[in-house]
GROMACS .gro file of C-alpha atoms in nm:
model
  375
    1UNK     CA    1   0.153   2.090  -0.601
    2UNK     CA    2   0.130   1.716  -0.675
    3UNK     CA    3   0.227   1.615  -0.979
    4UNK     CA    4  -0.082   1.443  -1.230
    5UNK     CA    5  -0.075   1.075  -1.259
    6UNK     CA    6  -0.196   0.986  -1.605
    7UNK     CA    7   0.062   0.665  -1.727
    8UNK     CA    8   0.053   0.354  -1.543
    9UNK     CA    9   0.348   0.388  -1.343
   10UNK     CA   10   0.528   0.031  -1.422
   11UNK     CA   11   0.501   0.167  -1.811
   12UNK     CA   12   0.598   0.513  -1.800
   13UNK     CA   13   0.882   0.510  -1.597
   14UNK     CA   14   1.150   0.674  -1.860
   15UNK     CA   15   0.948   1.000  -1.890
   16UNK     CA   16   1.118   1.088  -1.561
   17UNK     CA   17   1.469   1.078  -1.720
   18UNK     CA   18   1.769   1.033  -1.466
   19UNK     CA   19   1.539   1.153  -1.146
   20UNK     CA   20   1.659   0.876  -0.858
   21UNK     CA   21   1.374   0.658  -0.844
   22UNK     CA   22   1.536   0.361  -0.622
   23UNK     CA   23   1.755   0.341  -0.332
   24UNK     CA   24   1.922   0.013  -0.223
   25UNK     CA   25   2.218   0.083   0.001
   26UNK     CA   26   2.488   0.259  -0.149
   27UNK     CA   27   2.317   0.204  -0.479
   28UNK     CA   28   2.072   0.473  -0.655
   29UNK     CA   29   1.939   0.382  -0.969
   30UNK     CA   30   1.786   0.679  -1.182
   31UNK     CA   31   1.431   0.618  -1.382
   32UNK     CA   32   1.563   0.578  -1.714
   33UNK     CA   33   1.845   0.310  -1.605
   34UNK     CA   34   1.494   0.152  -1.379
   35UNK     CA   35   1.318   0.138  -1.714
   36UNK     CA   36   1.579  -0.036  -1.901
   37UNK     CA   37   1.641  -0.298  -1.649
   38UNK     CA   38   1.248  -0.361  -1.595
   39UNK     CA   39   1.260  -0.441  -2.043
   40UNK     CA   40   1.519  -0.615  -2.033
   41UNK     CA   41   1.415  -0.843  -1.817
   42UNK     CA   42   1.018  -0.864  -1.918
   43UNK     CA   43   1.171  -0.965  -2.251
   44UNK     CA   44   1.332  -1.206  -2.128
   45UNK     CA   45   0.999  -1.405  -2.024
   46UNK     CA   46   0.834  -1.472  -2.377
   47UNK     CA   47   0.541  -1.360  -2.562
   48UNK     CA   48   0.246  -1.579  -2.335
   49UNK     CA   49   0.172  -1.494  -1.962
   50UNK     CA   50   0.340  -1.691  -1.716
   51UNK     CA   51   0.237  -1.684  -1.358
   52UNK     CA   52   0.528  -1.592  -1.169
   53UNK     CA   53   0.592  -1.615  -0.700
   54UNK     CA   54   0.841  -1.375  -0.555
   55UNK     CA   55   1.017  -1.319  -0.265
   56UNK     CA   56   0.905  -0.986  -0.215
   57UNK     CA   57   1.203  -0.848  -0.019
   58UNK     CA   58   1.301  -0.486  -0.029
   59UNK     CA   59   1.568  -0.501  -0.270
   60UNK     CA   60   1.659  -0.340  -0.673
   61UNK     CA   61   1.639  -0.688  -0.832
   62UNK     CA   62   1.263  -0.732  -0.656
   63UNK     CA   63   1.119  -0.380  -0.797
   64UNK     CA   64   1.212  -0.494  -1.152
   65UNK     CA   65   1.080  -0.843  -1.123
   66UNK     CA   66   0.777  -0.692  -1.006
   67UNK     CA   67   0.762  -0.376  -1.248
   68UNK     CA   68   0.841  -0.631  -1.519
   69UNK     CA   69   0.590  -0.846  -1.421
   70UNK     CA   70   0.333  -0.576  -1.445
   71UNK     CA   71   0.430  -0.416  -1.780
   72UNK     CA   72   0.433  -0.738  -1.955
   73UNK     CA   73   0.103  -0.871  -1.824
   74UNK     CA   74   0.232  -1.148  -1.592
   75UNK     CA   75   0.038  -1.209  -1.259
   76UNK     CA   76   0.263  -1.203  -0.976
   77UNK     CA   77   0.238  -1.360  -0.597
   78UNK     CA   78   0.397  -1.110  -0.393
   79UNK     CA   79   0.487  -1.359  -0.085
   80UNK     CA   80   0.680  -1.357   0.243
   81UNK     CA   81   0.820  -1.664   0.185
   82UNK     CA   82   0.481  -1.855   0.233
   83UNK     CA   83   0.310  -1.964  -0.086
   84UNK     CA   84  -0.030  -2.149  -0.104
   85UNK     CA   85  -0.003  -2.517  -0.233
   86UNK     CA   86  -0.214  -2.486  -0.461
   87UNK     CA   87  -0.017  -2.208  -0.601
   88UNK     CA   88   0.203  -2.374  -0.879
   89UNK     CA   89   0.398  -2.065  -1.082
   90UNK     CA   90   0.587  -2.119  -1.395
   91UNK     CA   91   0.877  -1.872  -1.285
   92UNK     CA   92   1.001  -1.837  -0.918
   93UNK     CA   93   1.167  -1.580  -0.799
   94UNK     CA   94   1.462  -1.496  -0.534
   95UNK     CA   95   1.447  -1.231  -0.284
   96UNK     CA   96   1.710  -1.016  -0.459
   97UNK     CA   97   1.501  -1.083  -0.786
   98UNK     CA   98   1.818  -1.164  -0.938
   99UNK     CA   99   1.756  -1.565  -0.979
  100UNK     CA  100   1.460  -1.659  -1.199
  101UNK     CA  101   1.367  -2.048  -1.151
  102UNK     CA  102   1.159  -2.213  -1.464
  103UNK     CA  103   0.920  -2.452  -1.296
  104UNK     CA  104   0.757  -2.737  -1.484
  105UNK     CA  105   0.406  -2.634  -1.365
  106UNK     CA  106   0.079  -2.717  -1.572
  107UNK     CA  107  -0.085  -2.423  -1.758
  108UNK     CA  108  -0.321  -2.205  -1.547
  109UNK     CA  109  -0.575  -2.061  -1.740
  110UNK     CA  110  -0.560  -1.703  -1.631
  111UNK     CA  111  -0.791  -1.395  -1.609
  112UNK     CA  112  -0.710  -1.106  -1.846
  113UNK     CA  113  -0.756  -0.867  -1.563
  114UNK     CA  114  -0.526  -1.044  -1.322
  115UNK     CA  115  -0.230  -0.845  -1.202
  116UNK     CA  116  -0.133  -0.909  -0.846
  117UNK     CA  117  -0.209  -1.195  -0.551
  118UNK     CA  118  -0.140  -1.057  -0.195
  119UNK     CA  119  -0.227  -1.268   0.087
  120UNK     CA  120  -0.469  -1.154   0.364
  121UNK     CA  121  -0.677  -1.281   0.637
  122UNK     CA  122  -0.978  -1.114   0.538
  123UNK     CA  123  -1.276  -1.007   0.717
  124UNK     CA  124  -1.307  -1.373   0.839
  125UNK     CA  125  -0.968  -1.448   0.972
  126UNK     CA  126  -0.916  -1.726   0.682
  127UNK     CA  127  -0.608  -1.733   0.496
  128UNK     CA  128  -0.618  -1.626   0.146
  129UNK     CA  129  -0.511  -1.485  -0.180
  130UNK     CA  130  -0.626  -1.081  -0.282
  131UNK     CA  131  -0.725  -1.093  -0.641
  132UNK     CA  132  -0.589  -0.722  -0.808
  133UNK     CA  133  -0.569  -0.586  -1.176
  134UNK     CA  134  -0.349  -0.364  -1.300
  135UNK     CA  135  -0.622  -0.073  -1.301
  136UNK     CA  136  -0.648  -0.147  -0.938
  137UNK     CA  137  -0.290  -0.051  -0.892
  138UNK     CA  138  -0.270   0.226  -1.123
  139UNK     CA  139  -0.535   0.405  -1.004
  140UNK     CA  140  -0.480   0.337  -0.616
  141UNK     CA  141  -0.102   0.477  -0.668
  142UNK     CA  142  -0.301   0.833  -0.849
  143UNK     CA  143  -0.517   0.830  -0.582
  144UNK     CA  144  -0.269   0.817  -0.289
  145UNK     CA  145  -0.041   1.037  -0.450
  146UNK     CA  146  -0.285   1.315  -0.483
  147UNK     CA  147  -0.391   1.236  -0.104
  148UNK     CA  148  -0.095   1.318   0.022
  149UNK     CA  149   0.048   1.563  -0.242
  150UNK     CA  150   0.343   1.404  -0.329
  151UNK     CA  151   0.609   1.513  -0.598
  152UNK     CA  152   0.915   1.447  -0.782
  153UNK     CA  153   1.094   1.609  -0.545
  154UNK     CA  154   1.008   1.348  -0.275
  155UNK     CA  155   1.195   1.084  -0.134
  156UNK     CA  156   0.985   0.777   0.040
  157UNK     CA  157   1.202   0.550   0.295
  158UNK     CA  158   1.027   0.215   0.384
  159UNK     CA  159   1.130  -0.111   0.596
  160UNK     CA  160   0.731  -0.216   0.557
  161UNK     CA  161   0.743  -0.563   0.299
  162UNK     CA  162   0.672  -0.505  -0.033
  163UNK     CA  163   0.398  -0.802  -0.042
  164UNK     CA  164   0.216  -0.601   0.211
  165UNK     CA  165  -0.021  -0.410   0.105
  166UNK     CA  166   0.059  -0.063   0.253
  167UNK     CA  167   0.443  -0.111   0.199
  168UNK     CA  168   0.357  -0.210  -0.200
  169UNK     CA  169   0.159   0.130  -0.241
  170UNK     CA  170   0.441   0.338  -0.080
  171UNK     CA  171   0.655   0.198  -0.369
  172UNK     CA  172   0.361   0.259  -0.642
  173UNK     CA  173   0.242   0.590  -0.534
  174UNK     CA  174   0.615   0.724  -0.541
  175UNK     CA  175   0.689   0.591  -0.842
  176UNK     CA  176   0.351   0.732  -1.023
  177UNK     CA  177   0.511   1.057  -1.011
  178UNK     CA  178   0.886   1.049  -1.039
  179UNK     CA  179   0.969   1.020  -0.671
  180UNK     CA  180   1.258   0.856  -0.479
  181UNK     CA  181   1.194   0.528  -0.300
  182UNK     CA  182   1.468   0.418  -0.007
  183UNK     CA  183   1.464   0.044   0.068
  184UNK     CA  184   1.543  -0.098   0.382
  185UNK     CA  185   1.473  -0.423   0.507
  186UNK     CA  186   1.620  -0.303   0.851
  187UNK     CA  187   1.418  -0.251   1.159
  188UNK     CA  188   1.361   0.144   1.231
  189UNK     CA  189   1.549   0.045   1.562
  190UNK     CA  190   1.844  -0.068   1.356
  191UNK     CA  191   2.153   0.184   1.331
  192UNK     CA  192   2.193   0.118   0.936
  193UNK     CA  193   1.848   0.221   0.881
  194UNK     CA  194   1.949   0.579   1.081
  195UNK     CA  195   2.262   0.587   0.834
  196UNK     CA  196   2.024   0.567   0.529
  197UNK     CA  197   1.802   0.828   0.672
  198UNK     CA  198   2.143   1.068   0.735
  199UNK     CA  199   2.285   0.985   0.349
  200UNK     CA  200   1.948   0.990   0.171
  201UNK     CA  201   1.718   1.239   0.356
  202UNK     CA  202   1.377   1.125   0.318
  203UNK     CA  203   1.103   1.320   0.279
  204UNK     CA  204   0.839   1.071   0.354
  205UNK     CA  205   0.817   0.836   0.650
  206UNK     CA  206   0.551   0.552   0.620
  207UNK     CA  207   0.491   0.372   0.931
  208UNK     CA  208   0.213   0.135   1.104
  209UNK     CA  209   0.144   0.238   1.519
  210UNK     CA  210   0.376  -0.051   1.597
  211UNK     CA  211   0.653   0.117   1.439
  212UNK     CA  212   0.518   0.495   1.570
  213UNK     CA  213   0.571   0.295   1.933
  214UNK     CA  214   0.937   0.142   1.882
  215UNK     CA  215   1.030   0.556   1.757
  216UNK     CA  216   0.882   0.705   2.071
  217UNK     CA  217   1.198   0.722   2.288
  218UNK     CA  218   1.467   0.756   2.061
  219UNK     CA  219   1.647   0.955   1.773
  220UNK     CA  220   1.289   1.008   1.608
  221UNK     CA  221   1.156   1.193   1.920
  222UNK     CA  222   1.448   1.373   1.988
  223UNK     CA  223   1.659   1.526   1.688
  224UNK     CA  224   1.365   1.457   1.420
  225UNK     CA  225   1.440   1.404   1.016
  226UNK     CA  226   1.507   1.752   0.886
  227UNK     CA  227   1.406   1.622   0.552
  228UNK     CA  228   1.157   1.497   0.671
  229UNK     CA  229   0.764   1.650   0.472
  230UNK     CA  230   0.519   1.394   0.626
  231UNK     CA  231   0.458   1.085   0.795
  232UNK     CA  232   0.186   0.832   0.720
  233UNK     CA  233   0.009   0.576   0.948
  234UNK     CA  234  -0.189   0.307   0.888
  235UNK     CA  235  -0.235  -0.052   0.974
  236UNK     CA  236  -0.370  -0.052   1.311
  237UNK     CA  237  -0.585   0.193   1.468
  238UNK     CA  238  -0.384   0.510   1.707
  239UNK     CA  239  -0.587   0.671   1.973
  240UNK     CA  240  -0.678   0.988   1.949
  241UNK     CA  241  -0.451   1.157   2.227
  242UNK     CA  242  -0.164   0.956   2.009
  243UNK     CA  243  -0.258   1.123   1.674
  244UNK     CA  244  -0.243   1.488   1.925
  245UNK     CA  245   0.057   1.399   2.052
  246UNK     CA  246   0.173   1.314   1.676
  247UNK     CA  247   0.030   1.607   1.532
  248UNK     CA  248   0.238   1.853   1.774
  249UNK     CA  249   0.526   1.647   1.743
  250UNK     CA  250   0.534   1.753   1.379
  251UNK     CA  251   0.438   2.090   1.449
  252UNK     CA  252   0.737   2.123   1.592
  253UNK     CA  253   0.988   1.929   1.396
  254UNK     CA  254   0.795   2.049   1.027
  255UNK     CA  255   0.624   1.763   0.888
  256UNK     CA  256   0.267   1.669   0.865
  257UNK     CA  257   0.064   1.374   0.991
  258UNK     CA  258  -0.145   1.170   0.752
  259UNK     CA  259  -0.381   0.953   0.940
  260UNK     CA  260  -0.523   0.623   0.656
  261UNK     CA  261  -0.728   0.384   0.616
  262UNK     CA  262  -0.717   0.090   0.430
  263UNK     CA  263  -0.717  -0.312   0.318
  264UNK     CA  264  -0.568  -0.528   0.081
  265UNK     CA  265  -0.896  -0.626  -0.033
  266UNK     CA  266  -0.916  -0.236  -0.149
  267UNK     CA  267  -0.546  -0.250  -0.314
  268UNK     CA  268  -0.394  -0.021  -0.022
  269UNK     CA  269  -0.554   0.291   0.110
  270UNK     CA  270  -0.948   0.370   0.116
  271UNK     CA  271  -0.926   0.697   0.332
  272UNK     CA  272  -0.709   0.933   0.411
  273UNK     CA  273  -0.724   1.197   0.709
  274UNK     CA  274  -0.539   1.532   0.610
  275UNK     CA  275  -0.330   1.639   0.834
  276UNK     CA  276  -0.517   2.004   0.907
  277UNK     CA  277  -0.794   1.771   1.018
  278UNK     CA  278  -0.607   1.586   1.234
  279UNK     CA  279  -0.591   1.801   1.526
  280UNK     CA  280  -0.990   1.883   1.570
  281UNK     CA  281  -1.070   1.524   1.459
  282UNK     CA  282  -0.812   1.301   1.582
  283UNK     CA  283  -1.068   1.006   1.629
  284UNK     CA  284  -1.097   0.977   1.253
  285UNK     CA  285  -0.942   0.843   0.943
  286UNK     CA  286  -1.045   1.097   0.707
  287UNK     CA  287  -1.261   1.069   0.360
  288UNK     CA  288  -1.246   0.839   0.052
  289UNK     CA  289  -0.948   0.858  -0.186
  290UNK     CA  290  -1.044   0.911  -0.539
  291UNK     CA  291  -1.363   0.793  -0.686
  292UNK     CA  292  -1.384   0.564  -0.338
  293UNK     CA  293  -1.712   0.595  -0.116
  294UNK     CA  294  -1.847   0.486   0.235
  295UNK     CA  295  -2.126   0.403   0.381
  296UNK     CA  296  -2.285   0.182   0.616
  297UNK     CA  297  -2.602  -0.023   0.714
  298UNK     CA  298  -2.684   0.019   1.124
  299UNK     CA  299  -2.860  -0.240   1.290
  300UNK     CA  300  -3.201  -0.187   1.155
  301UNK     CA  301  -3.071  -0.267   0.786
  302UNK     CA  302  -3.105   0.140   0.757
  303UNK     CA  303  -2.857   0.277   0.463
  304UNK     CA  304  -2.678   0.607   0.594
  305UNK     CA  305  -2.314   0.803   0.408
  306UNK     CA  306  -2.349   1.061   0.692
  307UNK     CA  307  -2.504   1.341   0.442
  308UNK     CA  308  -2.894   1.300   0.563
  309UNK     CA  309  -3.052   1.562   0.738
  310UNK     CA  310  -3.179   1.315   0.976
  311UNK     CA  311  -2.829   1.136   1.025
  312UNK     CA  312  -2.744   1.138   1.438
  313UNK     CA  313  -2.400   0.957   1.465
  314UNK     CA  314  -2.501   0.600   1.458
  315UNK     CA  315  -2.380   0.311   1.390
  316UNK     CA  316  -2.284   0.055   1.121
  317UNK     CA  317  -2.129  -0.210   0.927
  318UNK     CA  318  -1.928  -0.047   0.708
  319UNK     CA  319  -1.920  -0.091   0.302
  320UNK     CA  320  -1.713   0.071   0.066
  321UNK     CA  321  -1.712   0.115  -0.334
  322UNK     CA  322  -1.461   0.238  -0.558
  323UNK     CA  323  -1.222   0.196  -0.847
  324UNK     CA  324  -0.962   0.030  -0.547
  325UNK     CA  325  -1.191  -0.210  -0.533
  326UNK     CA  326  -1.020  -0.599  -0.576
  327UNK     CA  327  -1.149  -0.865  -0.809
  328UNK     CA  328  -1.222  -1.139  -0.539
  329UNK     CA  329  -1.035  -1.400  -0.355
  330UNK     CA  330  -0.792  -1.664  -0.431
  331UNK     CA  331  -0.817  -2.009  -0.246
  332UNK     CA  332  -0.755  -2.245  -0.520
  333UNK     CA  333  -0.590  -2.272  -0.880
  334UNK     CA  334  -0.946  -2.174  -1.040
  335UNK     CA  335  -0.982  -1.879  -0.904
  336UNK     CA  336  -0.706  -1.739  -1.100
  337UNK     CA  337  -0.946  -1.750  -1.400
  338UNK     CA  338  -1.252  -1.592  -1.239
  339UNK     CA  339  -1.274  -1.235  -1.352
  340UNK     CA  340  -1.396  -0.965  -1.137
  341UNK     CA  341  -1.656  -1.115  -0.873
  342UNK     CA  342  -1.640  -0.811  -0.606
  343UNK     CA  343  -1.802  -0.446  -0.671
  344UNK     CA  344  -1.895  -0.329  -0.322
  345UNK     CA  345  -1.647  -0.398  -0.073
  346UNK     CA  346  -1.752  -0.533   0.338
  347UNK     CA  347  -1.481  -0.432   0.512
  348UNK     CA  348  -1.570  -0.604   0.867
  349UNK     CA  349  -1.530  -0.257   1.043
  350UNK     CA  350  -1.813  -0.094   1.270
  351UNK     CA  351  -1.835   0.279   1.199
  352UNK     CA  352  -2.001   0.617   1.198
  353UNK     CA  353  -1.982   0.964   1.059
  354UNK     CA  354  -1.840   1.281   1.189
  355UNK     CA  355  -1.864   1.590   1.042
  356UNK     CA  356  -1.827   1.417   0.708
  357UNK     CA  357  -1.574   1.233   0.831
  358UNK     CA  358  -1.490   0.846   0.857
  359UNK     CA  359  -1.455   0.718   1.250
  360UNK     CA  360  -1.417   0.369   1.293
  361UNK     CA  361  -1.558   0.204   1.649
  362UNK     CA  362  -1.467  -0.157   1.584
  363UNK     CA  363  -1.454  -0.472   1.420
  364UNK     CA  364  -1.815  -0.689   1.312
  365UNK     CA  365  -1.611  -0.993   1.413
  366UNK     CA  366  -1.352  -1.124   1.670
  367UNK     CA  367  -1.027  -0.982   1.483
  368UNK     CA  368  -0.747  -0.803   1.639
  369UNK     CA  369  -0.523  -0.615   1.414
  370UNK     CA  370  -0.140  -0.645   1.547
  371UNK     CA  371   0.157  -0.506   1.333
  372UNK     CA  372  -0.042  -0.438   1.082
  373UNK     CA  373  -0.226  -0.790   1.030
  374UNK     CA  374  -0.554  -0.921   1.104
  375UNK     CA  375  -0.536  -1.199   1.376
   0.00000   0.00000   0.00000
């Protein structure tokens, strides 16, 4: 049984006493000891919001300057090591978190609501910044939590970035309810991300197809992770005979497949396909997380959610709604004022219904998706 998510994560970490909640290395640092790193160093800050860029590396010193950032109410760029030009922070970051730069930058006026800037190409291929609140977060980490049952008792491992959008919501979900997160920054090809797996047995494998692909001939296929609960995909679509092949694979080794769906413009994850589901409907990527909904608007401009009588399969742009749901793009030092300009979500994905079920056909546009991105 999962456990309830009712405290924003980044402010409630203590209540989970000297459970491990990060792994760096050799390094495990226990929620309490988390919590008192992440005040110290919000304190350290001031009293008014400053609008802070980090290297979003998987590392300790990252998680706090991110945590911190949250709990104290300072919007953070999570970045790659790209940052707009128009972006102009007042604190930048290092990659290990640990080195905190004061910039003379001119105030930004900034939106109460603002949490979080991601960058994504959209649905039109454009570089931009994501626009997402703290309730975004909060309630996107309950959300996927609950999805995929997870508990104290788990233990996440993840080489995906933390400014991407799926590797930032294996870090928040796991954290919403006292699990274990192991950072790596190695490739799952690497040997010391194998030595991580043997030390700190992880329970919880989050990977995009790409990585599913690079797994398929070697240690992963063969001996398995005997800790291992579950395995999560998204970022790229995996054909159906892949997600049957998967779904025996895990039959046999004792974890369970969890097929999602998601964008940064929706926090994370918008759908999630559980795993006894997989096997009859391997084409699909499951139902709405939370309070999240779908529907979409075939070629004729008719409506359809798949639950009319008269419903036969077809086809549509697809639109989603929910609490998940970002505040609206970034593409200059303005919009970091604008409040909440988005409520109903185009995600640029063709799509149809099955048996109550989401089954995407396509994109509305030329976009490929490779590794995860939108190209």
């Amino acid at each position: 049984m999962s456990v309830a998510v009712e405290i924003d994560f980044a402010s409630g970490l203590a209540r989970f006493g000297q459970a491990v909640a990060i792994i760096d290395g050799d390094t495990a640092l226990s929620y309490e000891e988390l919590d008192r790193r992440v005040e110290s160093l919000g304190r350290q800050w001031g009293p008014s919001r400053q609008l802070l860029a980090l290297r979003a590396d998987n590392t300790v010193g990252a998680i706090i300057t991110y945590l911190a950032a949250l709990r104290f109410g300072h919007p953070i760029l999570l970045h790659s090591g790209s940052v707009p030009q128009w972006f102009t922070p007042s604190i930048e970051v290092s990659a290990a978190g640990l080195q905190h730069r004061i910039l003379d930058a001119a105030p930004v006026e900034l939106d109460p609501e603002l949490a979080v800037l991601l960058s994504t190409s959209g649905s039109t291929g454009a570089p931009k910044l994501v626009r997402l609140s703290r309730t975004n977060l909060t309630t996107n980490a309950r959300d996927i939590a609950h999805a995929l049952g997870l508990r104290g008792s788990d233990r996440g491992i993840t080489s995906l970035p933390l400014g991407y959008s799926y590797g930032l919501s294996v870090v928040n979900s796991h954290l919403a309810v006292g699990a274990g997160v192991i950072l790596s920054n190695e490739s799952v090809l690497d040997p010391c991300f194998w030595r991580l797996v043997d030390r700190w047995r992880p329970t919880s494998l989050p990977a995009v197809p790409y990585t599913l692909q690079m797994l398929a001939n070697g240690r992963f296929t063969d001996d398995g992770i005997p800790s291992l609960r579950r395995v999560t995909v998204a970022g790229g679509r995996l054909s159906p005979d892949q997600v049957k092949g998967l779904v025996a694979q895990g039959e046999r080794q004792g974890w369970d497949l969890y097929v999602m769906y998601g964008q940064t413009e929706a926090t994370a994850r918008m759908a999630v396909l559980a795993p006894e589901l997989a096997r009859s409907h391997p084409q699909c990527v499951g139902r709405p997380v939370g309070d999240g909904s779908f529907w979409i608007i075939d070629d004729s401009g008719r409506r359809w959610d798949g639950s009319e009588p008269d419903y036969g399969g077809q086809v549509g742009e697809l639109y989603y709604r929910g609490s998940n749901v970002m505040l609206g793009y970034g593409t200059g030092a303005a919009d970091l004022s604008r409040g909440r300009e988005v409520g109903t979500l185009p995600t640029g994905d063709r799509a149809r219904f099955a048996d109550g079920l989401l089954e995407l056909v396509g994109r509305r546009a030329d976009l490929a998706k490779i590794g995860g991105l939108r190209v």
